[in-house]
Short mmCIF file of C-alpha atoms and ligand atoms in Angstrom, two decimals:
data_model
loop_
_atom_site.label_atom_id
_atom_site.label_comp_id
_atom_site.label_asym_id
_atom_site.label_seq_id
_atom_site.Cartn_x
_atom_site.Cartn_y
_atom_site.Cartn_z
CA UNK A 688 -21.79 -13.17 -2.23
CA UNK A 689 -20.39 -13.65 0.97
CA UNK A 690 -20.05 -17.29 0.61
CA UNK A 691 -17.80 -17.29 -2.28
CA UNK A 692 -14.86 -16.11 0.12
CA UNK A 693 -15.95 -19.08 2.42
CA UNK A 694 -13.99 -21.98 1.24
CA UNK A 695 -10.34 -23.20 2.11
CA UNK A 696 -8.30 -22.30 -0.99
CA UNK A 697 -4.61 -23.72 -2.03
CA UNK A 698 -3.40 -20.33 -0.99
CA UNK A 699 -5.01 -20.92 2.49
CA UNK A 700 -3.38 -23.78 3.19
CA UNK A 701 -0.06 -22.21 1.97
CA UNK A 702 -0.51 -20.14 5.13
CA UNK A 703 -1.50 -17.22 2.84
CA UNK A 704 -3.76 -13.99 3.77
CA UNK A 705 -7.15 -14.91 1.89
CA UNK A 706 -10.44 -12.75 1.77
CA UNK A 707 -12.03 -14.81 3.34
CA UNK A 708 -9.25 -15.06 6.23
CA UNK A 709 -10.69 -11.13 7.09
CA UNK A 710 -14.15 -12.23 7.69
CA UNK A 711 -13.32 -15.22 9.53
CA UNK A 712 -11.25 -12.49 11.34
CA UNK A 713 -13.93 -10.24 12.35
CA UNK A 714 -15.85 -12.71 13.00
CA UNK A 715 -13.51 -14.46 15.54
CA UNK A 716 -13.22 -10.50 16.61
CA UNK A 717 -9.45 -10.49 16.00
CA UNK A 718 -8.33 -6.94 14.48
CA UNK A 719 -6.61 -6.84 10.84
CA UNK A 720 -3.50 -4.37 10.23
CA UNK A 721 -2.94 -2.83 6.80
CA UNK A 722 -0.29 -1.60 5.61
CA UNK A 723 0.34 0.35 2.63
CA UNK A 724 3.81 -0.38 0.17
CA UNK A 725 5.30 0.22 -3.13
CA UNK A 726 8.08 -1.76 -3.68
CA UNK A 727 9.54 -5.57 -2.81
CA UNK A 728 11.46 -4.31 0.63
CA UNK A 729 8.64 -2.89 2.15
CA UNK A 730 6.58 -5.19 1.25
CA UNK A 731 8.61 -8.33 2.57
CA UNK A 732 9.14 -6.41 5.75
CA UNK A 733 5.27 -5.79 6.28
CA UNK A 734 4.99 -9.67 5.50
CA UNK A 735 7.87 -10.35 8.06
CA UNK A 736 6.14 -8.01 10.88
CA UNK A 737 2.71 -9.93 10.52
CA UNK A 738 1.01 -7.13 8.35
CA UNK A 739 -2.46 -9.08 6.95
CA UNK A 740 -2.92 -7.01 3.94
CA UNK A 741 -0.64 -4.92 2.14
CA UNK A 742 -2.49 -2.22 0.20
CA UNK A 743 -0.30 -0.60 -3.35
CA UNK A 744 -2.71 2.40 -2.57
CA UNK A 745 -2.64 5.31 -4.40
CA UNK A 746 -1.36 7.58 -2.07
CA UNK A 747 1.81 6.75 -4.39
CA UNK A 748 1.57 9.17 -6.03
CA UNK A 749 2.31 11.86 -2.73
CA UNK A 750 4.70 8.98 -1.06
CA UNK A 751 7.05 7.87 -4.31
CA UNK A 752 6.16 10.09 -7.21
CA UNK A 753 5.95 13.41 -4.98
CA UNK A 754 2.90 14.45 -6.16
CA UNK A 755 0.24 17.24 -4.70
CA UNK A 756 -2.90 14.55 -5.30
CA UNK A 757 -3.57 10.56 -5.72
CA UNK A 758 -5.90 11.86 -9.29
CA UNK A 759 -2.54 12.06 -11.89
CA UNK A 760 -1.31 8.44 -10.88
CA UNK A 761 -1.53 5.88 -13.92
CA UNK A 762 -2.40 2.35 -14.13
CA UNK A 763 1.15 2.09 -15.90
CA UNK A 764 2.59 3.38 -12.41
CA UNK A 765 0.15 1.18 -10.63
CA UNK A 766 0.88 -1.92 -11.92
CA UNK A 767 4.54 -1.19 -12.01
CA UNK A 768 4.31 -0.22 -8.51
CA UNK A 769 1.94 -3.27 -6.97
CA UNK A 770 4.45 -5.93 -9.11
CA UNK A 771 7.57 -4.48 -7.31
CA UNK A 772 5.53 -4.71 -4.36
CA UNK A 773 4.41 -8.53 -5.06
CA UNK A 774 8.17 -9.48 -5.09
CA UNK A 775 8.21 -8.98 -1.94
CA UNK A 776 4.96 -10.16 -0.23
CA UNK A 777 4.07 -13.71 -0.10
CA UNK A 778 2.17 -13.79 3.26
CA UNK A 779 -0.51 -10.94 3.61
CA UNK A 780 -3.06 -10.28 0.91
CA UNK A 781 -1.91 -8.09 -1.63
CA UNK A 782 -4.76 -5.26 -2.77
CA UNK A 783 -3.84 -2.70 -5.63
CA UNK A 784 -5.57 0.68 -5.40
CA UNK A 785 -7.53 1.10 -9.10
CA UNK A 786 -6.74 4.38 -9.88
CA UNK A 787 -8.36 7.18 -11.11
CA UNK A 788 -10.16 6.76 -14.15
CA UNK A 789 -9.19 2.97 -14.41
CA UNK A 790 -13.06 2.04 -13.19
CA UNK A 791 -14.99 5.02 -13.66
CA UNK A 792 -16.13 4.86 -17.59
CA UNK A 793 -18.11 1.46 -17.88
CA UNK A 794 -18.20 -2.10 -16.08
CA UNK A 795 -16.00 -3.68 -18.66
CA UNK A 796 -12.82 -0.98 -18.08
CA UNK A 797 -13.10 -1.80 -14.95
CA UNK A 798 -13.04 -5.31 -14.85
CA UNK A 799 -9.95 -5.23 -17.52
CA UNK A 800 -8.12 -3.04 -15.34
CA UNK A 801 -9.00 -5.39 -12.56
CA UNK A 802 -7.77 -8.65 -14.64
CA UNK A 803 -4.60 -6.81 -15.39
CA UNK A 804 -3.50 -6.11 -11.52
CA UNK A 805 -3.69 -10.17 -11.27
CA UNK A 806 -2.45 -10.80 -14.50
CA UNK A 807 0.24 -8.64 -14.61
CA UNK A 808 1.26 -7.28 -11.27
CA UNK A 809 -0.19 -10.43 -9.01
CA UNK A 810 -2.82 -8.45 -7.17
CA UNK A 811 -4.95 -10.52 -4.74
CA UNK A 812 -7.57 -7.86 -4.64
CA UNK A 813 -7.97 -4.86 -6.00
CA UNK A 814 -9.44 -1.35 -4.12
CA UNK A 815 -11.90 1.09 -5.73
CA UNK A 816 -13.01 4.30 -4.07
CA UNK A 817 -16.38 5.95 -3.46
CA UNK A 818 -20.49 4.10 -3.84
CA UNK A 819 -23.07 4.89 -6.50
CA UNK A 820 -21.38 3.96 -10.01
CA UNK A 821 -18.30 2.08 -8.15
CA UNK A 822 -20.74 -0.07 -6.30
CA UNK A 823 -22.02 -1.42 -9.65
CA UNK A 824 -18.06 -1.56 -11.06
CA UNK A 825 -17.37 -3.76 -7.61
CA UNK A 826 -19.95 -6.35 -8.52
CA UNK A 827 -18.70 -6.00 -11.85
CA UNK A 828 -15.42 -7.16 -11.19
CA UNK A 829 -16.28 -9.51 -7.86
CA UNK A 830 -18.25 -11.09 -10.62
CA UNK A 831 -15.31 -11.44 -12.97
CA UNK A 832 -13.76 -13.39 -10.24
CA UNK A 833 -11.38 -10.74 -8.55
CA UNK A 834 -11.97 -10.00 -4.85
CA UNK A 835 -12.55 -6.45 -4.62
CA UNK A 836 -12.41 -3.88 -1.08
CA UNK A 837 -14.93 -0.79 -1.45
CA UNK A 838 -13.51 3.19 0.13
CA UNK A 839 -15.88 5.17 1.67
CA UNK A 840 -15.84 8.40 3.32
CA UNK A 841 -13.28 10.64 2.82
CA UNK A 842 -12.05 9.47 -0.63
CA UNK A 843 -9.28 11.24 -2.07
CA UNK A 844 -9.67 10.77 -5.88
CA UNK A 845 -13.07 12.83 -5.39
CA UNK A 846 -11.53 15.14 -2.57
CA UNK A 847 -12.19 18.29 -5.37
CA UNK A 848 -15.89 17.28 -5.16
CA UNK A 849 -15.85 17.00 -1.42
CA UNK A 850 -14.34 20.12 -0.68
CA UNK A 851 -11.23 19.24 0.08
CA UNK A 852 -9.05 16.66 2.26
CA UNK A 853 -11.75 16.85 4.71
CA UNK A 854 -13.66 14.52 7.31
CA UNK A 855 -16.81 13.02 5.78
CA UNK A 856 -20.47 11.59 7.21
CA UNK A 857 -20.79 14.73 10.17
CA UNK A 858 -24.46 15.68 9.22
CA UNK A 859 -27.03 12.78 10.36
CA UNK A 860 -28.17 12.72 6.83
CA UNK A 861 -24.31 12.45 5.40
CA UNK A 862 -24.04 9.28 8.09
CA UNK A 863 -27.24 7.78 6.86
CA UNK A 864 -26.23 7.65 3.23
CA UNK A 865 -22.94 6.11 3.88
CA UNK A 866 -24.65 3.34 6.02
CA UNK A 867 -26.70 2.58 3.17
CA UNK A 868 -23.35 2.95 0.86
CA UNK A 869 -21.80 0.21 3.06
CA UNK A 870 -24.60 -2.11 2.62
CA UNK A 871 -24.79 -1.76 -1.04
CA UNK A 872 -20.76 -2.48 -1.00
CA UNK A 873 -21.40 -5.66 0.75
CA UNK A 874 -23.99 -6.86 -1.48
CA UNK A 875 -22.04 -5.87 -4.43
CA UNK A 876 -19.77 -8.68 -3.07
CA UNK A 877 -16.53 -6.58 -1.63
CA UNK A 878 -14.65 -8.17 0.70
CA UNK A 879 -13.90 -5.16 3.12
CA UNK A 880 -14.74 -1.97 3.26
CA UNK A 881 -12.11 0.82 3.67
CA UNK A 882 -14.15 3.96 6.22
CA UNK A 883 -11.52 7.14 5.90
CA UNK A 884 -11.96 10.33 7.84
CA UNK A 885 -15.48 9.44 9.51
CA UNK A 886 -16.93 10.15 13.05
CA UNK A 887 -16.15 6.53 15.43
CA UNK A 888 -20.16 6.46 16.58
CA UNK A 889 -20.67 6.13 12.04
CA UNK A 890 -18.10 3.54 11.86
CA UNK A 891 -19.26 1.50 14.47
CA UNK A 892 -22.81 1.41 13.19
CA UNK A 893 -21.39 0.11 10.10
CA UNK A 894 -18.92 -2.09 11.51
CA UNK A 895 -21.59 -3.96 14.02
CA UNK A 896 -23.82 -4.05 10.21
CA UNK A 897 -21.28 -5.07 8.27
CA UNK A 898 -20.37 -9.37 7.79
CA UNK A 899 -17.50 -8.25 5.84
CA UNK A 900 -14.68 -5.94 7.74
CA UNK A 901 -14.36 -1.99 8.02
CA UNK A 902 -10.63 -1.01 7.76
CA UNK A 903 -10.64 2.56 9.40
CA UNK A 904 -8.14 5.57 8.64
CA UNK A 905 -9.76 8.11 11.23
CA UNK A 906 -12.76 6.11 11.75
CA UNK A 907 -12.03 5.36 15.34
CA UNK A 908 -10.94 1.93 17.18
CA UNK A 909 -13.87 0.40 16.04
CA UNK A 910 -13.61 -0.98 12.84
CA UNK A 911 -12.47 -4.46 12.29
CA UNK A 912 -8.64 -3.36 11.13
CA UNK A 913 -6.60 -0.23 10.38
CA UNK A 914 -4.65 1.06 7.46
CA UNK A 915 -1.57 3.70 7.60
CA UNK A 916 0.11 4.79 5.08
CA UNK A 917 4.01 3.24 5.43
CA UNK A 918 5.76 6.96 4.73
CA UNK A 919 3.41 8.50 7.72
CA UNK A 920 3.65 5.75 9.90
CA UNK A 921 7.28 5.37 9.23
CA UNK A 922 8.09 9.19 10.01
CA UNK A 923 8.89 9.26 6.24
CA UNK A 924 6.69 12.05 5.41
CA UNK A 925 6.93 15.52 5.62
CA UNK A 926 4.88 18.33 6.39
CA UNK A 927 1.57 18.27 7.94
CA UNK A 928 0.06 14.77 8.60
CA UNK A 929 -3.68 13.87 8.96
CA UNK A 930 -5.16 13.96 12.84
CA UNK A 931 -5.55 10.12 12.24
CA UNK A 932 -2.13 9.43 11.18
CA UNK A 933 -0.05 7.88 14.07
CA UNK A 934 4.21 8.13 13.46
CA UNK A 935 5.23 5.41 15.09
CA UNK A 936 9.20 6.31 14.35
CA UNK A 937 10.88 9.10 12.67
CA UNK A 938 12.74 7.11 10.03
CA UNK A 939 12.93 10.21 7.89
CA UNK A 940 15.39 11.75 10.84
CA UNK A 941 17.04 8.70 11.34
CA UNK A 942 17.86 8.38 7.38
CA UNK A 943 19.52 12.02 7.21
CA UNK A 944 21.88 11.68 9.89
CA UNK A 945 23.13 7.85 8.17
CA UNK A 946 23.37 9.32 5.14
CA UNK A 947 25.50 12.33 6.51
CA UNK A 948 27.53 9.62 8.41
CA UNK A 949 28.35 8.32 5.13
CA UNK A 950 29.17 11.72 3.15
CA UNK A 951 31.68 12.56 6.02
CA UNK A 952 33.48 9.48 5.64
CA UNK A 953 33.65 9.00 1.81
CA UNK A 954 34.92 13.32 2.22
CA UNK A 955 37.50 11.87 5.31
CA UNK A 956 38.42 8.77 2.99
CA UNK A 957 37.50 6.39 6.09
CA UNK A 958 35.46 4.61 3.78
CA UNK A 959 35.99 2.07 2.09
CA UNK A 960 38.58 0.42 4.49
CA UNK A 961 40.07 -2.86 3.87
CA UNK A 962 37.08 -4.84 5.16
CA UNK A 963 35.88 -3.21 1.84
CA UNK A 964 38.10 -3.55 -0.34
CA UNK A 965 39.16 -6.58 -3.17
CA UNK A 966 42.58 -8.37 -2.96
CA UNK A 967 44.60 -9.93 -5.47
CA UNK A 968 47.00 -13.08 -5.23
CA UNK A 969 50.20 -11.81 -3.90
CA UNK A 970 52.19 -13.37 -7.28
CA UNK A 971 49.40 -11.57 -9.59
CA UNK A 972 49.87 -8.36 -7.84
CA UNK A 973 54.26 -8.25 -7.73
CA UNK A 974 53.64 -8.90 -11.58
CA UNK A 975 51.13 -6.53 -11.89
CA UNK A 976 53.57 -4.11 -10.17
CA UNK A 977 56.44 -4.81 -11.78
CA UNK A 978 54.71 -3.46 -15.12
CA UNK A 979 55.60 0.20 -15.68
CA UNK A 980 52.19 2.78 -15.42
CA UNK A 981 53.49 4.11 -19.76
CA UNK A 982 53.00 0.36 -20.66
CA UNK A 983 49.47 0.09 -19.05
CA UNK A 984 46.64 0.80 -22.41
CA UNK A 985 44.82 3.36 -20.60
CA UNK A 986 48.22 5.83 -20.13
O1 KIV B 130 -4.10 5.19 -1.29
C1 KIV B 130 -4.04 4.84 -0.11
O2 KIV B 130 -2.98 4.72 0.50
C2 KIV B 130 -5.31 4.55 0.57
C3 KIV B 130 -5.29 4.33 2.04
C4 KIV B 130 -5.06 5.59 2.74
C5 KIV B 130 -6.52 3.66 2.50
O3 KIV B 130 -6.32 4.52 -0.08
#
């Protein structure tokens, strides 16, 4: 499986993010950053940073839709979401999260919902959560051509059946069966593998196992990249925030106080100024003034 993310593609040579750019990452032992987005200026300024891959996960529907959990999010949203998103990447490797119940009836749901994130939205990739039946949907749709990254460990669509928003793999037996998850991921054909919320000495096993690479969120410096969320790493968020999340601004702060800038001045009538402001020919405007406000059609 591996192989067929081996060769030098158009998009390669374009100086685009490929699958198989990630394993020839790990492989060279150079880390890959993730990023998630939702819309064209994120994602051009995740492209302009030097972002790899820019995941449409979704978390969207917490971060745009406001939402209490990722299950309610549709493919409608998804695909809306991951084409606004498109607009604005052209570097990293674009992967749209398949959401719930877009992959979990049958193989062939899975692989249509698949086909329409390329068709329609311009996916690279596409991400599906959790082993077991998504393991067989993965090969499924690795098999209908689209490169697909597997989620293990703390997997939100399924946090009801874990218990909660909780860290995953802590009982020997737990970090056995994701091990063995991993591997059947990799044969399934994925091209990464997503660890969330896992203990580091888990992840690394995996990662050292793995020829494709882990992407960790909580899983420790090991794995081969990291993802964050854009409104948590951003300082967009509010509220509590995962023990893996890192803010690396407070953009959220920094937003208020602009926006209050601007309400004070439009209140103070300092904006607009003349910088602002349209002009007219001087002739146009001593005609214009030289008609009486009673003739003017909306008096
Ligand atoms: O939906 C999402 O943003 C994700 C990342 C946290 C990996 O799945």
């Amino acid at each position: 499986m591996l192989s067929s993310y081996a060769t030098d593609s158009a998009a390669l040579k374009a100086g685009k993010v490929t699958p198989a750019d990630l394993v020839r990452m790990k492989g060279r032992g150079e880390k890959i950053a993730m990023v998630t987005a939702y819309d064209a200026p994120s994602g051009r300024l995740a492209d302009r940073a030097g972002v790899d891959c820019v995941l449409v996960g979704d978390s969207a529907a917490m971060t745009v839709f406001g939402r209490d959990a990722t299950t309610s999010v549709t493919m409608e949203e998804m695909v809306l979401l991951t084409r606004a998103a498109r607009a604005g990447v052209s570097r990293a490797l674009l992967v749209a999260d398949m959401p719930f119940g877009s992959f979990q009836v049958s193989d062939v749901a899975a692989v249509e919902h698949a086909i329409r994130f390329v068709k329609e939205a311009g996916a690279d990739a596409v991400k599906l959560e959790g082993a077991g039946t998504s393991t067989r949907r993965i090969a499924a749709i690795v098999g209908a051509g689209v490169p697909a990254v597997g989620h293990l460990g703390l997997t939100p669509q399924s946090a009801t059946l874990l218990g909660g928003f909780k860290a995953q793999a802590r009982t020997a037996e737990q970090a056995e069966r994701i091990c063995q998850d991993a591997v059947a991921l990799e044969d399934a054909g994925c091209c990464a593998i997503v660890l969330e919320a896992i203990p580091e000495p888990v992840a690394r096993r995996i990662s050292r196992a793995a020829r494709v690479p882990t992407i960790g969120i909580g899983a420790g410096a090991v794995c081969d990249g990291q993802v964050l969320v854009w409104h948590d790493l951003l300082g967009l968020s509010e509220g509590h925030v995962a023990r893996f999340v890192k803010r690396y601004a407070a953009l959220g702060n920094e937003i208020v106080s602009v926006l209050q800038q601007y309400v004070s001045d439009v209140r103070a009538s300092r904006f607009p100024d003349a910088s602002h402001t349209y002009k007219m020919p001087e002739s146009e405007l001593e005609l214009f003034e030289t008609t009486s406000d009673d003739s003017h059609p909306l008096a």
